[in-house]
Amino acid sequence: MNIILLGPPGAGKGTQARFLCDERDMIQLSTGDMLREAKDSGTEMGKVVAAVMDRGDLVTDEIVIGLIREKLQGNKKGGFIFDGFPRTLAQADALGDLLAEQDEKLDHVIELQVDDDVLVKRIVNRAEEARAAGQTVRADDNEESLRVRLMAYYKQTSPLIGYYHAKGSLTSIDGLGTMDDVKADIAKVLDA
Ligand code: AMP
């Protein structure tokens, strides 16, 4: 089973993706994690994307599609969870083509719905928790970058809701409940 978790920054996509990996042997493909890794290890690509990411803007379709293409050729285990990808209509089209090349398809697109003020609080908390635990705080977890990230979501990513609705693969669930509530709602969709 291959699924997309769709939603703005702070909606809980990463948390839910990790649950699905543990419990269903699925593979989380987070382009954000892949890009942060490239940035931290200082690869050429990492250097190119660093400033864009810190600002909160999207990196080019070409870069993220390349990252995903590579991963789709590897082990598929219980299927892929796309987390933070696709974020543009061009990425969505490319994903459809890449899956088709592998004789795979998209089974569900699950939209996590949350209010903007909750997102801001969650992201501020995430930064505070990381700071308290002596971990590095994401360079884009600050109010200014968050505003840019939210705008990028509404402008470039939210059209995917209509796109996947039209394709008949979209289910929207309430992302405001507890982690366990959201997890149960996702399980209902996947087990239906
Ligand atoms: P995330 O961890 O998903 O919030 O992503 C962090 C940052 O990485 C985003 O703000 C973008 O700069 C970049 N990024 C991650 N995924 C994508 C994507 N699919 N397309 C473009 N940029 C992305």
PDB file of C-alpha atoms and ligand atoms in Angstrom:
ATOM      1  CA  MET A   1       0.000   0.000   0.000  1.00  0.00           C
ATOM      2  CA  ASN A   2       1.341   3.441  -0.933  1.00  0.00           C
ATOM      3  CA  ILE A   3      -0.041   6.552   0.718  1.00  0.00           C
ATOM      4  CA  ILE A   4       0.492  10.292   0.895  1.00  0.00           C
ATOM      5  CA  LEU A   5       0.138  12.229   4.139  1.00  0.00           C
ATOM      6  CA  LEU A   6      -0.886  15.719   3.104  1.00  0.00           C
ATOM      7  CA  GLY A   7      -1.097  18.758   5.342  1.00  0.00           C
ATOM      8  CA  PRO A   8       0.596  21.985   6.363  1.00  0.00           C
ATOM      9  CA  PRO A   9       3.808  22.125   8.409  1.00  0.00           C
ATOM     10  CA  GLY A  10       3.112  20.983  11.969  1.00  0.00           C
ATOM     11  CA  ALA A  11       0.032  18.939  11.033  1.00  0.00           C
ATOM     12  CA  GLY A  12       1.609  15.756  12.413  1.00  0.00           C
ATOM     13  CA  LYS A  13       2.610  14.023   9.162  1.00  0.00           C
ATOM     14  CA  GLY A  14       6.025  12.943  10.429  1.00  0.00           C
ATOM     15  CA  THR A  15       4.677  11.613  13.736  1.00  0.00           C
ATOM     16  CA  GLN A  16       1.976   9.566  12.035  1.00  0.00           C
ATOM     17  CA  ALA A  17       4.385   8.318   9.378  1.00  0.00           C
ATOM     18  CA  ARG A  18       6.655   6.934  12.112  1.00  0.00           C
ATOM     19  CA  PHE A  19       3.712   5.081  13.703  1.00  0.00           C
ATOM     20  CA  LEU A  20       2.918   3.518  10.339  1.00  0.00           C
ATOM     21  CA  CYS A  21       6.530   2.422   9.866  1.00  0.00           C
ATOM     22  CA  ASP A  22       6.574   0.727  13.262  1.00  0.00           C
ATOM     23  CA  GLU A  23       3.215  -0.939  12.973  1.00  0.00           C
ATOM     24  CA  ARG A  24       2.803  -1.733   9.295  1.00  0.00           C
ATOM     25  CA  ASP A  25       6.374  -2.150   8.137  1.00  0.00           C
ATOM     26  CA  MET A  26       5.935   0.731   5.737  1.00  0.00           C
ATOM     27  CA  ILE A  27       8.756   3.009   4.567  1.00  0.00           C
ATOM     28  CA  GLN A  28       8.633   6.730   5.331  1.00  0.00           C
ATOM     29  CA  LEU A  29       9.856   8.890   2.486  1.00  0.00           C
ATOM     30  CA  SER A  30      10.247  12.390   3.883  1.00  0.00           C
ATOM     31  CA  THR A  31      11.841  14.749   1.378  1.00  0.00           C
ATOM     32  CA  GLY A  32      12.327  17.230   4.254  1.00  0.00           C
ATOM     33  CA  ASP A  33      14.430  14.663   6.153  1.00  0.00           C
ATOM     34  CA  MET A  34      16.402  13.794   3.003  1.00  0.00           C
ATOM     35  CA  LEU A  35      17.099  17.469   2.295  1.00  0.00           C
ATOM     36  CA  ARG A  36      18.123  18.157   5.907  1.00  0.00           C
ATOM     37  CA  GLU A  37      20.510  15.209   5.712  1.00  0.00           C
ATOM     38  CA  ALA A  38      22.055  16.595   2.506  1.00  0.00           C
ATOM     39  CA  LYS A  39      22.314  20.010   4.116  1.00  0.00           C
ATOM     40  CA  ASP A  40      23.928  18.684   7.308  1.00  0.00           C
ATOM     41  CA  SER A  41      26.429  16.506   5.476  1.00  0.00           C
ATOM     42  CA  GLY A  42      27.348  19.433   3.241  1.00  0.00           C
ATOM     43  CA  THR A  43      26.865  17.771  -0.156  1.00  0.00           C
ATOM     44  CA  GLU A  44      26.744  19.999  -3.251  1.00  0.00           C
ATOM     45  CA  MET A  45      22.979  19.634  -3.368  1.00  0.00           C
ATOM     46  CA  GLY A  46      22.804  20.355   0.359  1.00  0.00           C
ATOM     47  CA  LYS A  47      24.625  23.629  -0.176  1.00  0.00           C
ATOM     48  CA  VAL A  48      22.227  24.605  -2.950  1.00  0.00           C
ATOM     49  CA  VAL A  49      19.098  23.978  -0.858  1.00  0.00           C
ATOM     50  CA  ALA A  50      20.247  25.311   2.532  1.00  0.00           C
ATOM     51  CA  ALA A  51      19.237  28.953   2.178  1.00  0.00           C
ATOM     52  CA  VAL A  52      15.946  28.114   0.460  1.00  0.00           C
ATOM     53  CA  MET A  53      14.983  25.708   3.236  1.00  0.00           C
ATOM     54  CA  ASP A  54      15.975  28.044   6.059  1.00  0.00           C
ATOM     55  CA  ARG A  55      13.829  30.755   4.516  1.00  0.00           C
ATOM     56  CA  GLY A  56      10.851  28.387   4.308  1.00  0.00           C
ATOM     57  CA  ASP A  57      10.502  28.320   0.520  1.00  0.00           C
ATOM     58  CA  LEU A  58      10.219  25.164  -1.553  1.00  0.00           C
ATOM     59  CA  VAL A  59      13.279  23.716  -3.259  1.00  0.00           C
ATOM     60  CA  THR A  60      12.982  22.910  -6.969  1.00  0.00           C
ATOM     61  CA  ASP A  61      10.740  20.110  -8.195  1.00  0.00           C
ATOM     62  CA  GLU A  62      13.707  18.627 -10.036  1.00  0.00           C
ATOM     63  CA  ILE A  63      15.684  18.093  -6.831  1.00  0.00           C
ATOM     64  CA  VAL A  64      12.919  16.461  -4.790  1.00  0.00           C
ATOM     65  CA  ILE A  65      11.644  14.342  -7.675  1.00  0.00           C
ATOM     66  CA  GLY A  66      15.214  13.064  -8.111  1.00  0.00           C
ATOM     67  CA  LEU A  67      15.381  12.106  -4.433  1.00  0.00           C
ATOM     68  CA  ILE A  68      12.092  10.227  -4.578  1.00  0.00           C
ATOM     69  CA  ARG A  69      12.965   8.482  -7.847  1.00  0.00           C
ATOM     70  CA  GLU A  70      16.048   7.004  -6.207  1.00  0.00           C
ATOM     71  CA  LYS A  71      14.132   5.698  -3.175  1.00  0.00           C
ATOM     72  CA  LEU A  72      11.345   4.096  -5.197  1.00  0.00           C
ATOM     73  CA  GLN A  73      13.845   1.760  -6.791  1.00  0.00           C
ATOM     74  CA  GLY A  74      14.850   0.290  -3.439  1.00  0.00           C
ATOM     75  CA  ASN A  75      13.128  -2.064  -0.994  1.00  0.00           C
ATOM     76  CA  LYS A  76       9.350  -1.553  -0.898  1.00  0.00           C
ATOM     77  CA  LYS A  77       8.495  -3.529   2.294  1.00  0.00           C
ATOM     78  CA  GLY A  78       4.922  -2.734   3.355  1.00  0.00           C
ATOM     79  CA  GLY A  79       4.711   0.195   0.960  1.00  0.00           C
ATOM     80  CA  PHE A  80       5.658   3.859   0.964  1.00  0.00           C
ATOM     81  CA  ILE A  81       4.393   6.742   3.047  1.00  0.00           C
ATOM     82  CA  PHE A  82       5.065   9.989   1.245  1.00  0.00           C
ATOM     83  CA  ASP A  83       5.556  12.645   3.914  1.00  0.00           C
ATOM     84  CA  GLY A  84       6.040  16.205   2.704  1.00  0.00           C
ATOM     85  CA  PHE A  85       6.005  15.089  -0.938  1.00  0.00           C
ATOM     86  CA  PRO A  86       4.421  15.919  -3.339  1.00  0.00           C
ATOM     87  CA  ARG A  87       4.136  19.631  -2.563  1.00  0.00           C
ATOM     88  CA  THR A  88       3.353  20.955  -6.065  1.00  0.00           C
ATOM     89  CA  LEU A  89       1.137  19.774  -8.908  1.00  0.00           C
ATOM     90  CA  ALA A  90       4.249  19.015 -10.993  1.00  0.00           C
ATOM     91  CA  GLN A  91       5.530  16.773  -8.186  1.00  0.00           C
ATOM     92  CA  ALA A  92       2.150  15.057  -7.968  1.00  0.00           C
ATOM     93  CA  ASP A  93       2.187  14.291 -11.696  1.00  0.00           C
ATOM     94  CA  ALA A  94       5.773  13.057 -11.477  1.00  0.00           C
ATOM     95  CA  LEU A  95       4.913  10.781  -8.563  1.00  0.00           C
ATOM     96  CA  GLY A  96       2.080   9.220 -10.542  1.00  0.00           C
ATOM     97  CA  ASP A  97       4.484   8.515 -13.421  1.00  0.00           C
ATOM     98  CA  LEU A  98       7.231   7.153 -11.154  1.00  0.00           C
ATOM     99  CA  LEU A  99       4.827   4.774  -9.422  1.00  0.00           C
ATOM    100  CA  ALA A 100       3.416   3.605 -12.746  1.00  0.00           C
ATOM    101  CA  GLU A 101       6.957   2.825 -13.959  1.00  0.00           C
ATOM    102  CA  GLN A 102       7.329   0.506 -10.958  1.00  0.00           C
ATOM    103  CA  ASP A 103       3.882  -1.069 -11.533  1.00  0.00           C
ATOM    104  CA  GLU A 104       2.798   0.589  -8.316  1.00  0.00           C
ATOM    105  CA  LYS A 105      -0.056   2.912  -7.536  1.00  0.00           C
ATOM    106  CA  LEU A 106      -1.216   5.350  -4.924  1.00  0.00           C
ATOM    107  CA  ASP A 107      -3.787   3.804  -2.596  1.00  0.00           C
ATOM    108  CA  HIS A 108      -4.744   6.707  -0.355  1.00  0.00           C
ATOM    109  CA  VAL A 109      -4.101  10.387   0.086  1.00  0.00           C
ATOM    110  CA  ILE A 110      -4.876  11.380   3.656  1.00  0.00           C
ATOM    111  CA  GLU A 111      -5.223  15.059   4.410  1.00  0.00           C
ATOM    112  CA  LEU A 112      -4.615  16.079   8.030  1.00  0.00           C
ATOM    113  CA  GLN A 113      -6.747  19.148   8.719  1.00  0.00           C
ATOM    114  CA  VAL A 114      -5.560  21.596  11.379  1.00  0.00           C
ATOM    115  CA  ASP A 115      -6.035  25.271  12.278  1.00  0.00           C
ATOM    116  CA  ASP A 116      -3.224  27.719  11.600  1.00  0.00           C
ATOM    117  CA  ASP A 117      -2.970  28.870  15.233  1.00  0.00           C
ATOM    118  CA  VAL A 118      -2.536  25.251  16.331  1.00  0.00           C
ATOM    119  CA  LEU A 119       0.255  24.836  13.790  1.00  0.00           C
ATOM    120  CA  VAL A 120       2.109  27.838  15.087  1.00  0.00           C
ATOM    121  CA  LYS A 121       1.816  26.537  18.671  1.00  0.00           C
ATOM    122  CA  ARG A 122       2.968  23.040  17.668  1.00  0.00           C
ATOM    123  CA  ILE A 123       5.995  24.354  15.844  1.00  0.00           C
ATOM    124  CA  VAL A 124       6.950  26.714  18.647  1.00  0.00           C
ATOM    125  CA  ASN A 125       6.622  23.744  21.065  1.00  0.00           C
ATOM    126  CA  ARG A 126       8.697  21.525  18.784  1.00  0.00           C
ATOM    127  CA  ALA A 127      11.483  24.109  18.852  1.00  0.00           C
ATOM    128  CA  GLU A 128      11.225  24.533  22.643  1.00  0.00           C
ATOM    129  CA  GLU A 129      11.282  20.786  23.273  1.00  0.00           C
ATOM    130  CA  ALA A 130      14.316  20.343  21.039  1.00  0.00           C
ATOM    131  CA  ARG A 131      16.078  23.196  22.827  1.00  0.00           C
ATOM    132  CA  ALA A 132      15.250  21.720  26.271  1.00  0.00           C
ATOM    133  CA  ALA A 133      16.519  18.291  25.199  1.00  0.00           C
ATOM    134  CA  GLY A 134      19.796  19.793  23.983  1.00  0.00           C
ATOM    135  CA  GLN A 135      18.931  18.883  20.374  1.00  0.00           C
ATOM    136  CA  THR A 136      19.462  21.144  17.389  1.00  0.00           C
ATOM    137  CA  VAL A 137      16.435  23.235  16.585  1.00  0.00           C
ATOM    138  CA  ARG A 138      15.357  23.159  12.946  1.00  0.00           C
ATOM    139  CA  ALA A 139      16.604  26.315  11.269  1.00  0.00           C
ATOM    140  CA  ASP A 140      13.145  26.845   9.764  1.00  0.00           C
ATOM    141  CA  ASP A 141      11.225  26.432  13.046  1.00  0.00           C
ATOM    142  CA  ASN A 142      10.958  30.143  13.728  1.00  0.00           C
ATOM    143  CA  GLU A 143       8.049  32.492  13.232  1.00  0.00           C
ATOM    144  CA  GLU A 144       9.332  34.196  10.094  1.00  0.00           C
ATOM    145  CA  SER A 145      10.132  30.975   8.216  1.00  0.00           C
ATOM    146  CA  LEU A 146       6.910  29.432   9.430  1.00  0.00           C
ATOM    147  CA  ARG A 147       4.941  32.232   7.836  1.00  0.00           C
ATOM    148  CA  VAL A 148       6.717  31.598   4.526  1.00  0.00           C
ATOM    149  CA  ARG A 149       6.151  27.830   4.880  1.00  0.00           C
ATOM    150  CA  LEU A 150       2.437  28.302   5.527  1.00  0.00           C
ATOM    151  CA  MET A 151       2.126  30.586   2.503  1.00  0.00           C
ATOM    152  CA  ALA A 152       3.991  28.037   0.363  1.00  0.00           C
ATOM    153  CA  TYR A 153       1.541  25.422   1.597  1.00  0.00           C
ATOM    154  CA  TYR A 154      -1.560  27.406   0.711  1.00  0.00           C
ATOM    155  CA  LYS A 155      -0.209  28.682  -2.592  1.00  0.00           C
ATOM    156  CA  GLN A 156       1.595  25.632  -3.954  1.00  0.00           C
ATOM    157  CA  THR A 157       0.519  22.534  -2.025  1.00  0.00           C
ATOM    158  CA  SER A 158      -3.135  22.988  -1.102  1.00  0.00           C
ATOM    159  CA  PRO A 159      -4.202  22.686  -4.794  1.00  0.00           C
ATOM    160  CA  LEU A 160      -3.259  19.016  -4.413  1.00  0.00           C
ATOM    161  CA  ILE A 161      -6.347  18.568  -2.238  1.00  0.00           C
ATOM    162  CA  GLY A 162      -8.558  19.299  -5.243  1.00  0.00           C
ATOM    163  CA  TYR A 163      -6.301  17.288  -7.537  1.00  0.00           C
ATOM    164  CA  TYR A 164      -6.505  14.107  -5.447  1.00  0.00           C
ATOM    165  CA  HIS A 165     -10.164  14.654  -4.694  1.00  0.00           C
ATOM    166  CA  ALA A 166     -10.806  14.642  -8.438  1.00  0.00           C
ATOM    167  CA  LYS A 167      -8.813  11.436  -8.765  1.00  0.00           C
ATOM    168  CA  GLY A 168     -10.950   9.844  -6.033  1.00  0.00           C
ATOM    169  CA  SER A 169      -8.082   9.085  -3.680  1.00  0.00           C
ATOM    170  CA  LEU A 170      -8.535  11.800  -1.040  1.00  0.00           C
ATOM    171  CA  THR A 171      -9.750  11.312   2.538  1.00  0.00           C
ATOM    172  CA  SER A 172      -9.650  14.282   4.907  1.00  0.00           C
ATOM    173  CA  ILE A 173      -9.381  13.646   8.609  1.00  0.00           C
ATOM    174  CA  ASP A 174      -9.287  15.838  11.700  1.00  0.00           C
ATOM    175  CA  GLY A 175      -5.665  16.410  12.646  1.00  0.00           C
ATOM    176  CA  LEU A 176      -6.515  18.311  15.832  1.00  0.00           C
ATOM    177  CA  GLY A 177      -7.141  15.323  18.103  1.00  0.00           C
ATOM    178  CA  THR A 178      -4.543  13.483  20.149  1.00  0.00           C
ATOM    179  CA  MET A 179      -1.845  11.489  18.347  1.00  0.00           C
ATOM    180  CA  ASP A 180      -3.806   8.324  19.152  1.00  0.00           C
ATOM    181  CA  ASP A 181      -7.068   9.749  17.780  1.00  0.00           C
ATOM    182  CA  VAL A 182      -5.400  10.710  14.530  1.00  0.00           C
ATOM    183  CA  LYS A 183      -3.661   7.346  14.362  1.00  0.00           C
ATOM    184  CA  ALA A 184      -7.010   5.561  14.778  1.00  0.00           C
ATOM    185  CA  ASP A 185      -8.605   7.671  12.051  1.00  0.00           C
ATOM    186  CA  ILE A 186      -5.765   6.846   9.665  1.00  0.00           C
ATOM    187  CA  ALA A 187      -6.078   3.141  10.514  1.00  0.00           C
ATOM    188  CA  LYS A 188      -9.785   3.292   9.634  1.00  0.00           C
ATOM    189  CA  VAL A 189      -8.952   4.641   6.193  1.00  0.00           C
ATOM    190  CA  LEU A 190      -6.205   2.090   5.534  1.00  0.00           C
ATOM    191  CA  ASP A 191      -8.215  -0.889   6.805  1.00  0.00           C
ATOM    192  CA  ALA A 192     -11.501   0.004   5.135  1.00  0.00           C
TER     193      ALA A 192
HETATM  194  P1  AMP B   1       9.503  19.467   5.912  1.00  0.00           P
HETATM  195  O1  AMP B   1      10.432  18.742   6.811  1.00  0.00           O
HETATM  196  O2  AMP B   1       8.621  18.553   5.123  1.00  0.00           O
HETATM  197  O3  AMP B   1       8.708  20.532   6.631  1.00  0.00           O
HETATM  198  O4  AMP B   1      10.406  20.230   4.837  1.00  0.00           O
HETATM  199  C1  AMP B   1      11.345  21.192   5.219  1.00  0.00           C
HETATM  200  C2  AMP B   1      11.731  22.059   4.005  1.00  0.00           C
HETATM  201  O5  AMP B   1      12.340  21.240   3.006  1.00  0.00           O
HETATM  202  C3  AMP B   1      10.577  22.741   3.297  1.00  0.00           C
HETATM  203  O6  AMP B   1      10.201  23.961   3.916  1.00  0.00           O
HETATM  204  C4  AMP B   1      11.179  22.948   1.910  1.00  0.00           C
HETATM  205  O7  AMP B   1      12.117  23.998   1.912  1.00  0.00           O
HETATM  206  C5  AMP B   1      11.939  21.659   1.702  1.00  0.00           C
HETATM  207  N1  AMP B   1      11.090  20.594   1.116  1.00  0.00           N
HETATM  208  C6  AMP B   1      10.733  19.418   1.709  1.00  0.00           C
HETATM  209  N2  AMP B   1       9.992  18.673   0.881  1.00  0.00           N
HETATM  210  C7  AMP B   1       9.847  19.403  -0.254  1.00  0.00           C
HETATM  211  C8  AMP B   1       9.160  19.196  -1.475  1.00  0.00           C
HETATM  212  N3  AMP B   1       8.454  18.075  -1.704  1.00  0.00           N
HETATM  213  N4  AMP B   1       9.242  20.149  -2.432  1.00  0.00           N
HETATM  214  C9  AMP B   1       9.960  21.273  -2.227  1.00  0.00           C
HETATM  215  N5  AMP B   1      10.611  21.555  -1.092  1.00  0.00           N
HETATM  216  C10 AMP B   1      10.562  20.624  -0.106  1.00  0.00           C
END
